[in-house]
PDB file of C-alpha atoms and ligand atoms in Angstrom:
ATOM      1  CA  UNK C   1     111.224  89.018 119.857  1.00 71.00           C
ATOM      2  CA  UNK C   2     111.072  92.434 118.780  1.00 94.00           C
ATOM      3  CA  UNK C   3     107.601  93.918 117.299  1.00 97.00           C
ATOM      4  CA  UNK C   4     105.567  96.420 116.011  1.00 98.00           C
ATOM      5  CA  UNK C   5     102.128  98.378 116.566  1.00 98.00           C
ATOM      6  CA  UNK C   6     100.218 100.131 114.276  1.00 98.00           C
ATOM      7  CA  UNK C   7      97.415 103.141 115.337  1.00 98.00           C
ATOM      8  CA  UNK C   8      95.064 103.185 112.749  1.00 98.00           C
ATOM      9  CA  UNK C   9      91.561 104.595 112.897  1.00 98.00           C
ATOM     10  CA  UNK C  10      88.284 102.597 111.774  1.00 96.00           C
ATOM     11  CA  UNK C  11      86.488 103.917 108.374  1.00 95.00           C
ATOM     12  CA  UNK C  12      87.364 105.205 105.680  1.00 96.00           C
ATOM     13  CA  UNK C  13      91.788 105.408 106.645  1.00 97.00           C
ATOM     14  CA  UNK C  14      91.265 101.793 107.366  1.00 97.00           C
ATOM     15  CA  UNK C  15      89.372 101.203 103.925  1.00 97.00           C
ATOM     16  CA  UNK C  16      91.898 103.226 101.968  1.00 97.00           C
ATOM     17  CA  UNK C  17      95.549 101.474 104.282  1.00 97.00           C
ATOM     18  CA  UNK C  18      94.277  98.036 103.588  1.00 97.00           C
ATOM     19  CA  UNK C  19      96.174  97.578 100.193  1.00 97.00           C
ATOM     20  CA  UNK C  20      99.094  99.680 101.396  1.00 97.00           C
ATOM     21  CA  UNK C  21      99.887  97.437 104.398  1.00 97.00           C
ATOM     22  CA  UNK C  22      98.718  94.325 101.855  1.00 97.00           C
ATOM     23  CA  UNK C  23     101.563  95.319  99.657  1.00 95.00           C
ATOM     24  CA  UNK C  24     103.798  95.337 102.774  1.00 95.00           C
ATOM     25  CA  UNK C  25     103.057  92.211 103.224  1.00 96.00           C
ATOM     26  CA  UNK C  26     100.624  92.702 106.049  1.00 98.00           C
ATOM     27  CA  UNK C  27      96.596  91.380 106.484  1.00 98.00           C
ATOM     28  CA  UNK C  28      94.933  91.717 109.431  1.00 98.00           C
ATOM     29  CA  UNK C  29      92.767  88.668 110.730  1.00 98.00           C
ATOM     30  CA  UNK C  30      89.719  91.058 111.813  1.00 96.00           C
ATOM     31  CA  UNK C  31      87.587  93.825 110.732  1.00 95.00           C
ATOM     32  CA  UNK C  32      87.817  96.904 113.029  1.00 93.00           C
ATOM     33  CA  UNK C  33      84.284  97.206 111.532  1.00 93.00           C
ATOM     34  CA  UNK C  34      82.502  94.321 112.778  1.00 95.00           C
ATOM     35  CA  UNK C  35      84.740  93.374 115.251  1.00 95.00           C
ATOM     36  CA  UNK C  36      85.044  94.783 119.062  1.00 95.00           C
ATOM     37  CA  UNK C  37      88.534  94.250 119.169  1.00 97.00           C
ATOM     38  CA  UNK C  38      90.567  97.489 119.422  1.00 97.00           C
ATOM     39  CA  UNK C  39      93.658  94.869 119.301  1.00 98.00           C
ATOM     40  CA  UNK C  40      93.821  93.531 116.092  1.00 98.00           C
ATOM     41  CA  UNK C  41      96.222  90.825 114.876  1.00 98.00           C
ATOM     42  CA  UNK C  42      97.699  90.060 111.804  1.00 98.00           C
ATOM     43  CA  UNK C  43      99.516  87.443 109.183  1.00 98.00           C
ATOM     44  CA  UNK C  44     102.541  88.143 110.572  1.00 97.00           C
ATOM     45  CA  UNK C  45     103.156  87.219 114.328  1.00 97.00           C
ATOM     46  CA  UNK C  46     105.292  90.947 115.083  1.00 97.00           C
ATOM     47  CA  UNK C  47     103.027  93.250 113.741  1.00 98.00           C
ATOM     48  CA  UNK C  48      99.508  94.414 115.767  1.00 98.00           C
ATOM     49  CA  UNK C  49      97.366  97.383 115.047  1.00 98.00           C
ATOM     50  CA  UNK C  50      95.191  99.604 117.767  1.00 98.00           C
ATOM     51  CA  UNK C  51      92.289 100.858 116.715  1.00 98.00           C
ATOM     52  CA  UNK C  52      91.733 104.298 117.997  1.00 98.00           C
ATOM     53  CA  UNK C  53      89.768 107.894 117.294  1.00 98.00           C
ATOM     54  CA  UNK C  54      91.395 109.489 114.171  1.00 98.00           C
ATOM     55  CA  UNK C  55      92.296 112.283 116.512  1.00 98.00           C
ATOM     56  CA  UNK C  56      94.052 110.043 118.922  1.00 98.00           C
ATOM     57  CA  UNK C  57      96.238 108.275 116.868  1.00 98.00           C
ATOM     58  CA  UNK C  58      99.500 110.747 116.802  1.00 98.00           C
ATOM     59  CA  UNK C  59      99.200 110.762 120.348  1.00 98.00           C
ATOM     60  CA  UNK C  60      99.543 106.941 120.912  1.00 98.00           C
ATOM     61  CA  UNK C  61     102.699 107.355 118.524  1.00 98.00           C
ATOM     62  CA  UNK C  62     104.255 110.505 120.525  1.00 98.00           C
ATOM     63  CA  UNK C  63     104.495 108.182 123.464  1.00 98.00           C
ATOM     64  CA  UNK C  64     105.213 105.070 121.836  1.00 98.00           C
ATOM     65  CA  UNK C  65     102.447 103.417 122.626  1.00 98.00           C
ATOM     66  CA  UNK C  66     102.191 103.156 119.000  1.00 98.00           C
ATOM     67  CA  UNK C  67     105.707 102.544 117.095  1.00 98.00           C
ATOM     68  CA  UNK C  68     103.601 103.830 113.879  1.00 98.00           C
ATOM     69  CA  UNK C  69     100.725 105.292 112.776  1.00 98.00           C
ATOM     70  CA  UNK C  70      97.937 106.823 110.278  1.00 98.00           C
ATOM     71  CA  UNK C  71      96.425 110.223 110.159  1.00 98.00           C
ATOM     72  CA  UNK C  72      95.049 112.773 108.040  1.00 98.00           C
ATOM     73  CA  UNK C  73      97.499 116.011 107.763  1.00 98.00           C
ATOM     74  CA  UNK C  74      94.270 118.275 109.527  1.00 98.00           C
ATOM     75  CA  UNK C  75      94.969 116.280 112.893  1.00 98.00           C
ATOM     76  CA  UNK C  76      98.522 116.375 112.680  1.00 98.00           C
ATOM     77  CA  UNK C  77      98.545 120.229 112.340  1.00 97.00           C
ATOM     78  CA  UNK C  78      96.113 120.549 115.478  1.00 98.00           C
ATOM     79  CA  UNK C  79      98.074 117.871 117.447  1.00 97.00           C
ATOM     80  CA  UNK C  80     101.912 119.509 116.530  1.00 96.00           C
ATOM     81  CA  UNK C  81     103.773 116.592 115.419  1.00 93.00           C
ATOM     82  CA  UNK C  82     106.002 116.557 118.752  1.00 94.00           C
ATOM     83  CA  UNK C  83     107.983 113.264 118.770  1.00 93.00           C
ATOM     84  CA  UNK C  84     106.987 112.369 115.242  1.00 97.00           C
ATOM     85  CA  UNK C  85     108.460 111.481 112.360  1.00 97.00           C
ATOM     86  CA  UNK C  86     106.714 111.875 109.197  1.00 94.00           C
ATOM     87  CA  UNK C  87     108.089 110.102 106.283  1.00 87.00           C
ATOM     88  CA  UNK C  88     105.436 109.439 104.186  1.00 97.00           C
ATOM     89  CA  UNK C  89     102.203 111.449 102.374  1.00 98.00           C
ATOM     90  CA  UNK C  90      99.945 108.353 101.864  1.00 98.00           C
ATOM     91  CA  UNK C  91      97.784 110.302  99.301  1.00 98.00           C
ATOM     92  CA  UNK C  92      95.000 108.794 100.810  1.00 98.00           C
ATOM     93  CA  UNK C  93      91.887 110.076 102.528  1.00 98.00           C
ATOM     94  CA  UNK C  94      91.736 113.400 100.457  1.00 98.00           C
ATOM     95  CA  UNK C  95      90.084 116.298 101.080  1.00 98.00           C
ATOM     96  CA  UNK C  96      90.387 119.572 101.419  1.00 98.00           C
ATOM     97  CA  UNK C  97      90.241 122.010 104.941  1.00 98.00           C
ATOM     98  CA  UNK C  98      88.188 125.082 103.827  1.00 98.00           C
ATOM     99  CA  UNK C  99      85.997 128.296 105.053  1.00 98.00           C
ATOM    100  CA  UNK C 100      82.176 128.002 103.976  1.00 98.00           C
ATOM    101  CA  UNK C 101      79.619 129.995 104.918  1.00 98.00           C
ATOM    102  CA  UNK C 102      75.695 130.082 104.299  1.00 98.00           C
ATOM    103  CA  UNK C 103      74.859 130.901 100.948  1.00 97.00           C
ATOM    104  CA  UNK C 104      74.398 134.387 100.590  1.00 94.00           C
ATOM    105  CA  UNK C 105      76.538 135.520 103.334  1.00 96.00           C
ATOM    106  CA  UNK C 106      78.551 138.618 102.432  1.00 95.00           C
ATOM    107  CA  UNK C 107      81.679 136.896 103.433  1.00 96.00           C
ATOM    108  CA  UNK C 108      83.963 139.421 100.912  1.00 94.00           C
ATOM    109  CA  UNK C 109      82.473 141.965 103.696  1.00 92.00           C
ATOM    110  CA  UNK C 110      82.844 140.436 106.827  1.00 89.00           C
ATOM    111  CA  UNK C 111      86.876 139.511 105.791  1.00 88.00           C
ATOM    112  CA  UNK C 112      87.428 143.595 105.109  1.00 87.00           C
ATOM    113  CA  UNK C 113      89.938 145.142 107.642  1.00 79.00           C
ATOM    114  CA  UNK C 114      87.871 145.530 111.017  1.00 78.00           C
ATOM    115  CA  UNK C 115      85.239 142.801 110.262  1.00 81.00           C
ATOM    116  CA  UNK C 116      84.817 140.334 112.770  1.00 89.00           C
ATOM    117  CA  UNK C 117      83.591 137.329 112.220  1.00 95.00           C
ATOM    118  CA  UNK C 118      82.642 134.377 114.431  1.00 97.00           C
ATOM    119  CA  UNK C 119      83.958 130.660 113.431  1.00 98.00           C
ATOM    120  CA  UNK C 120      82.853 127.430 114.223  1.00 98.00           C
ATOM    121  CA  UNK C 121      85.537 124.411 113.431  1.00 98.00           C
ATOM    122  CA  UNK C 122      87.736 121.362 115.160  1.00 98.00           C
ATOM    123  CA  UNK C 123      90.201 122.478 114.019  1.00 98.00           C
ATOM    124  CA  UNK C 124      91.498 125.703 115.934  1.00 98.00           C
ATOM    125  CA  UNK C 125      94.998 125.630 115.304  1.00 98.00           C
ATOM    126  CA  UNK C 126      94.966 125.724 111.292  1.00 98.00           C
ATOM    127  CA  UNK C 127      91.766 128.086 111.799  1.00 98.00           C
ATOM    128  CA  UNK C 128      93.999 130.567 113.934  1.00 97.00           C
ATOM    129  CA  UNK C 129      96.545 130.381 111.754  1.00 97.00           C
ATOM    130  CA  UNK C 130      95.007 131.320 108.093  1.00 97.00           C
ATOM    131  CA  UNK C 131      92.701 133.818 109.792  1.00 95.00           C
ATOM    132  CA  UNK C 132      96.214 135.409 111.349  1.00 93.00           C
ATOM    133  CA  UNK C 133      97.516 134.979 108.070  1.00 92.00           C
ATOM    134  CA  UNK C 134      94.836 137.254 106.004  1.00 91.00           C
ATOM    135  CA  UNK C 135      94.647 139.667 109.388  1.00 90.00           C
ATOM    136  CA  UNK C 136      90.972 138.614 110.049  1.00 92.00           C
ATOM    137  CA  UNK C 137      89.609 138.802 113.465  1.00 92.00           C
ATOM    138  CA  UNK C 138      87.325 136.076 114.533  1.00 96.00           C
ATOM    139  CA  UNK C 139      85.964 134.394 117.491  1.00 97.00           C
ATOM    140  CA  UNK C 140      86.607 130.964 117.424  1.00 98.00           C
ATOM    141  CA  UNK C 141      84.563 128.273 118.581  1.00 98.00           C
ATOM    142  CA  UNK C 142      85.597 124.655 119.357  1.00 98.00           C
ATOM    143  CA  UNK C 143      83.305 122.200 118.098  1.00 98.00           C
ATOM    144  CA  UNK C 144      83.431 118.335 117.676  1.00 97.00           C
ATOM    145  CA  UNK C 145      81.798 117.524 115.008  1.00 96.00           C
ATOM    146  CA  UNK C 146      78.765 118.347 112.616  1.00 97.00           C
ATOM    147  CA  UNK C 147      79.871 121.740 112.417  1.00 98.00           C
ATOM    148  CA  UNK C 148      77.993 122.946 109.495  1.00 98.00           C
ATOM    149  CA  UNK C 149      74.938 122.954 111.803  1.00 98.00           C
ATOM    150  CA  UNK C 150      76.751 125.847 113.897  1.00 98.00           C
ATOM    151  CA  UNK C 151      75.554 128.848 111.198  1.00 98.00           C
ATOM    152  CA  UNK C 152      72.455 127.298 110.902  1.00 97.00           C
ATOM    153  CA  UNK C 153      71.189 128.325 114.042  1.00 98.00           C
ATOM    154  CA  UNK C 154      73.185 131.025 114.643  1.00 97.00           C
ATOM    155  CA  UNK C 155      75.826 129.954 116.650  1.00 98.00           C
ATOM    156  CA  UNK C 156      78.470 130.750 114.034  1.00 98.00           C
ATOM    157  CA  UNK C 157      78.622 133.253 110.502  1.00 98.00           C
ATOM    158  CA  UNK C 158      81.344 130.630 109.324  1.00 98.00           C
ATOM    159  CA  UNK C 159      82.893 127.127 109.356  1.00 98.00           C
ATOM    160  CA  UNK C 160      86.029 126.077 108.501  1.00 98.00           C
ATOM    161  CA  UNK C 161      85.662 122.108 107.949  1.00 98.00           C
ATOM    162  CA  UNK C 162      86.626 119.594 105.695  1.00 98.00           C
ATOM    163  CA  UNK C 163      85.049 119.141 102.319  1.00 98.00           C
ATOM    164  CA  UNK C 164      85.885 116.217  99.693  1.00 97.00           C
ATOM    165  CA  UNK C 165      82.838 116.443  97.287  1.00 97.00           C
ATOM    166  CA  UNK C 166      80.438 119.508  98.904  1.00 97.00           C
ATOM    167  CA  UNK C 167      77.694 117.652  99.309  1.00 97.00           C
ATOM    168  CA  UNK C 168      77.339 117.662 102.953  1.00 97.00           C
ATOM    169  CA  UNK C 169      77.746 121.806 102.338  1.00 98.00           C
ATOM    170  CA  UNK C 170      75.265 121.648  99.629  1.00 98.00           C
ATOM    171  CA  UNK C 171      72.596 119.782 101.762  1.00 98.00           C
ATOM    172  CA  UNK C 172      72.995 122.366 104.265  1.00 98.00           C
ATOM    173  CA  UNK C 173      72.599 125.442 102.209  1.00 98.00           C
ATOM    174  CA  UNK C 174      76.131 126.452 102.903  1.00 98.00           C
ATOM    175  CA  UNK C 175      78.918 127.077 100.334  1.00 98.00           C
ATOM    176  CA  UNK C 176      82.997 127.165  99.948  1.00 98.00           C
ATOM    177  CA  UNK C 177      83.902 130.748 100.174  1.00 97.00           C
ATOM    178  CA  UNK C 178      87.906 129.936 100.720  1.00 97.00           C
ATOM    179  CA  UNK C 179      90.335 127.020 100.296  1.00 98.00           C
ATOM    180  CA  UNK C 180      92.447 126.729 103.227  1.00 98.00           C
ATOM    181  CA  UNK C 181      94.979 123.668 102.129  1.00 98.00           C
ATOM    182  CA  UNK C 182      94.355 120.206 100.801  1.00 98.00           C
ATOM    183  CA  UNK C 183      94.327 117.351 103.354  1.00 98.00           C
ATOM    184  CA  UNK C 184      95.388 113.251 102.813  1.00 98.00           C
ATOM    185  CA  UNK C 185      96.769 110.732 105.521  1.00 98.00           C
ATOM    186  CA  UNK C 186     100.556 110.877 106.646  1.00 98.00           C
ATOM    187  CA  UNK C 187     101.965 107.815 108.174  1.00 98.00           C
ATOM    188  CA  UNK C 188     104.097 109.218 111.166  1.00 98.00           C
ATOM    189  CA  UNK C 189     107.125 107.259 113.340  1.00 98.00           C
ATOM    190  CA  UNK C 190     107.802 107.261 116.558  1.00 98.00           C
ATOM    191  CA  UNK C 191     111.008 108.755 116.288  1.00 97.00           C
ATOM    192  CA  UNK C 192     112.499 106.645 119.436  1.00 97.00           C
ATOM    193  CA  UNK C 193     111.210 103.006 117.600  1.00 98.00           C
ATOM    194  CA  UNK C 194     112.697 104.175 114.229  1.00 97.00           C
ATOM    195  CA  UNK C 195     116.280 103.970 116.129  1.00 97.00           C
ATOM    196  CA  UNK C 196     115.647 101.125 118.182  1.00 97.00           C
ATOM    197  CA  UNK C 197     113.425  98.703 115.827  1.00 98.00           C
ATOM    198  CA  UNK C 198     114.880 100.162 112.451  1.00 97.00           C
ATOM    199  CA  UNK C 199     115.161  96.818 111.485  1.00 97.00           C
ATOM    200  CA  UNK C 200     111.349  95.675 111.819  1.00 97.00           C
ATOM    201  CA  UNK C 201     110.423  99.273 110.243  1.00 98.00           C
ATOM    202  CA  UNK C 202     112.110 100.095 107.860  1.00 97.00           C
ATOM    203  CA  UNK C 203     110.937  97.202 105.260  1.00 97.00           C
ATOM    204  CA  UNK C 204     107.326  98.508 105.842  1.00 97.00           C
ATOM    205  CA  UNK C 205     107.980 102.131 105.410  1.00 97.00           C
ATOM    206  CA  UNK C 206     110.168 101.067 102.131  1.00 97.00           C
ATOM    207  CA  UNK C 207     106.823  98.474 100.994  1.00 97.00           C
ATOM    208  CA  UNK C 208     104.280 100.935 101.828  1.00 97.00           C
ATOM    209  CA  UNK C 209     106.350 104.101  99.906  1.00 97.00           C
ATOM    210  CA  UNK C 210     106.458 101.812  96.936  1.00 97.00           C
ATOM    211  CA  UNK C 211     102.534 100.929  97.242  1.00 96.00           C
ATOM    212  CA  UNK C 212     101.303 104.633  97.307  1.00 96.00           C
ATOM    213  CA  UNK C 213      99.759 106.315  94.060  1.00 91.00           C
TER     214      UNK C 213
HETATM  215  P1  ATP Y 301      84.031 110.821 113.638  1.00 79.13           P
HETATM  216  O1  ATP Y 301      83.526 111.105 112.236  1.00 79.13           O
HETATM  217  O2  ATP Y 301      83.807 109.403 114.106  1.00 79.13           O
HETATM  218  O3  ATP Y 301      83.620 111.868 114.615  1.00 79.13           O
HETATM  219  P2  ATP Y 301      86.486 111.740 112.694  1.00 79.13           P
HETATM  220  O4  ATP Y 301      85.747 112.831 111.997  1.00 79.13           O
HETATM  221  O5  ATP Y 301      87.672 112.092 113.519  1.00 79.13           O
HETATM  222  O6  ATP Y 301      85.592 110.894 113.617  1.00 79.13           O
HETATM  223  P3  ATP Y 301      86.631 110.522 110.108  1.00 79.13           P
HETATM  224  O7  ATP Y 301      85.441 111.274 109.691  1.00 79.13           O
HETATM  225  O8  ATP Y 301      86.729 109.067 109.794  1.00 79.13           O
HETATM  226  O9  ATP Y 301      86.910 110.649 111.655  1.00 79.13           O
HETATM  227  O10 ATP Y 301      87.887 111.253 109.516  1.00 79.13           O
HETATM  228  C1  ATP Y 301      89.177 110.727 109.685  1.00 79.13           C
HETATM  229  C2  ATP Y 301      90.126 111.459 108.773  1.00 79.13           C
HETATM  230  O11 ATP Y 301      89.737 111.276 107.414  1.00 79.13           O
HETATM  231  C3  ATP Y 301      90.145 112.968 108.984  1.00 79.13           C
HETATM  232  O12 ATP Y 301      91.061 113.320 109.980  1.00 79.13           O
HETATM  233  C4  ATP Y 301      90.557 113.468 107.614  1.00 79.13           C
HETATM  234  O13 ATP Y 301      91.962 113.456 107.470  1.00 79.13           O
HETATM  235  C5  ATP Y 301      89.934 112.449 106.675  1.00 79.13           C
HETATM  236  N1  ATP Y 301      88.629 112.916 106.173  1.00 79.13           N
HETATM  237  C6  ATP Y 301      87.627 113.473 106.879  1.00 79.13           C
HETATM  238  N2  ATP Y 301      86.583 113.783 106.108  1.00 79.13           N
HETATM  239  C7  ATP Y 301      86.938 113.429 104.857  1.00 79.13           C
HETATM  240  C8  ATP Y 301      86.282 113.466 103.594  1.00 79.13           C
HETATM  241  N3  ATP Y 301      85.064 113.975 103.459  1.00 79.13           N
HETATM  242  N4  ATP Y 301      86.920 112.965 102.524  1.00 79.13           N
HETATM  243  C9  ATP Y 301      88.147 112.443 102.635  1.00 79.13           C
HETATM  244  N5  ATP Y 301      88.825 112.389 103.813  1.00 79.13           N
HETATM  245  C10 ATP Y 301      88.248 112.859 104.901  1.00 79.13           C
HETATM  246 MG1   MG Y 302      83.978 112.644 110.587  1.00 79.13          MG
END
């Protein structure tokens, strides 16, 4: 019998894909959260989900480890999309990828032709890009997370990082200075399983379309 996986990660894209896989048709019978499982069943018998890093989850699809999957648009840009289909904007877990920098921070300045800046950020790819974009030099820095610590003690002048309500900015003594592009959660395809298990697939990508807001 033919079946299907699902990558999702734990949090809030599990929160927010619960009622979009419920109106599929599809409950899982554990809580990523307080379960250690990172194989999770569900109601029905041919569909699993893997729980994996947010960041990981379009590469379990590109090899088809994973026939589908859920990820936010910021990790799709850094991973490339190679292999995947994307059908579907899931208009969940919004935010927004942005440039902030501590309050007070002359960024208007620094941005001026032959300013150089340095950047902290995951997200290196969609960094390099809009500072290519506006002909800004800066060094960029790779970080993993809690990246608005970086200008704090000097290890950065800017961040680019996502933002939903500021707070987290706010708390720091940082602030937006530039709005890069507004992020939610794609579901992506194997392209290889939408040929071969079409069948199996297709219903859910046709329920879960019809569940989005
Ligand atoms: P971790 O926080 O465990 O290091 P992570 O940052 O990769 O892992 P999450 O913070 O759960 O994981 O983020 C997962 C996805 O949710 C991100 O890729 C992004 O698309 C989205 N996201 C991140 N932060 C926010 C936010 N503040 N509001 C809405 N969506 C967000
Ligand atoms: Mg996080």
């Amino acid at each position: 019998m033919s079946s299907i996986t699902l990558a999702l990660s734990k949090g809030r894209i599990f929160e927010e894909t619960l009622p979009l896989l419920a109106a599929a048709g599809i409950e899982p019978t554990d809580n990523p959260e307080s379960s250690r499982k990172l194989i999770i069943g569900t109601n029905r018998p041919d569909v699993r989900l893997v729980i994996v890093r947010a960041t990981d989850v379009p590469t379990y699809v590109q090899y088809g480890a994973a026939d589908l999957g859920i990820a936010g648009k910021d990790v799709l840009l850094e991973h490339g999309g190679a292999g995947l289909y994307q059908p579907l904007d899931l208009n969940i877990a919004r935010c927004r990828l942005c440039v902030a920098v501590p309050r007070g921070f002359d960024y208007a300045a620094a941005s001026k032709p032959g300013g150089r800046i340095r950047v902290a950020t995951k997200y290196i790819n969609s960094a390099k890009a809009h500072f290519a974009a506006k002909g800004m030099h800066v060094d960029l820095i790779k970080l993993y997370g809690s990246m608005e610590l970086a200008p704090l003690v000097g290890l950065a002048d800017a961040i680019v990082d996502l933002v939903s309500t500021g707070g987290t900015l706010r708390a720091n003594n940082l602030e937006e200075v530039e709005d890069i592009m507004p992020i939610s959660s794609r579901l992506v395809v194997n392209q290889a399983s939408l040929k071969l298990k079409r069948e199996l697939i297709q219903p859910v990508l046709d329920a879960i379309a019809g569940a989005v807001k």
